[in-house]
């Protein structure tokens, strides 16, 4: 089951975040974050290059704190639902991944 973010208008450039605080143990924090998105063939594609566009969804930037991973997105096709994946490597060496759905709607 994937999480779902609020819909995005294709004209917006918006931050979306994933909070990992409930997953991380007391000593571990986020070390690195990698984002992926499904391409038009439903293939999971690395989505980490500034201004990269996959299926008309544009990666702008990513940031993270010790517990929260954030991605900044632009564009997108109206009535399309994108599946994004957030993969973290924590300071204990554990790799974890969660998926999230992002619907695109005219607001």
PDB file of C-alpha atoms in Angstrom, residues 3-7 16-18 35 69 71 73 84 100-103:
ATOM      1  CA  UNK A   3       0.837   6.677   0.814  1.00  0.00           C
ATOM      2  CA  UNK A   4      -0.983   9.484  -0.988  1.00  0.00           C
ATOM      3  CA  UNK A   5      -0.021  13.145  -1.166  1.00  0.00           C
ATOM      4  CA  UNK A   6      -2.538  15.941  -1.788  1.00  0.00           C
ATOM      5  CA  UNK A   7      -3.105  16.705  -5.469  1.00  0.00           C
ATOM      6  CA  UNK A  16       6.316  17.196  -0.710  1.00  0.00           C
ATOM      7  CA  UNK A  17       7.766  15.447   2.328  1.00  0.00           C
ATOM      8  CA  UNK A  18       8.014  12.004   3.827  1.00  0.00           C
ATOM      9  CA  UNK A  35      13.979   9.485  -5.091  1.00  0.00           C
ATOM     10  CA  UNK A  69      12.967  13.700   3.213  1.00  0.00           C
ATOM     11  CA  UNK A  71      11.279  16.649  -2.833  1.00  0.00           C
ATOM     12  CA  UNK A  73       8.328  19.042  -7.934  1.00  0.00           C
ATOM     13  CA  UNK A  84       7.156   8.139  -6.390  1.00  0.00           C
ATOM     14  CA  UNK A 100       3.599   7.518  -2.462  1.00  0.00           C
ATOM     15  CA  UNK A 101       0.980   8.468  -5.046  1.00  0.00           C
ATOM     16  CA  UNK A 102       0.785  12.025  -6.371  1.00  0.00           C
ATOM     17  CA  UNK A 103      -2.385  12.926  -8.342  1.00  0.00           C
TER      18      UNK A 103
END
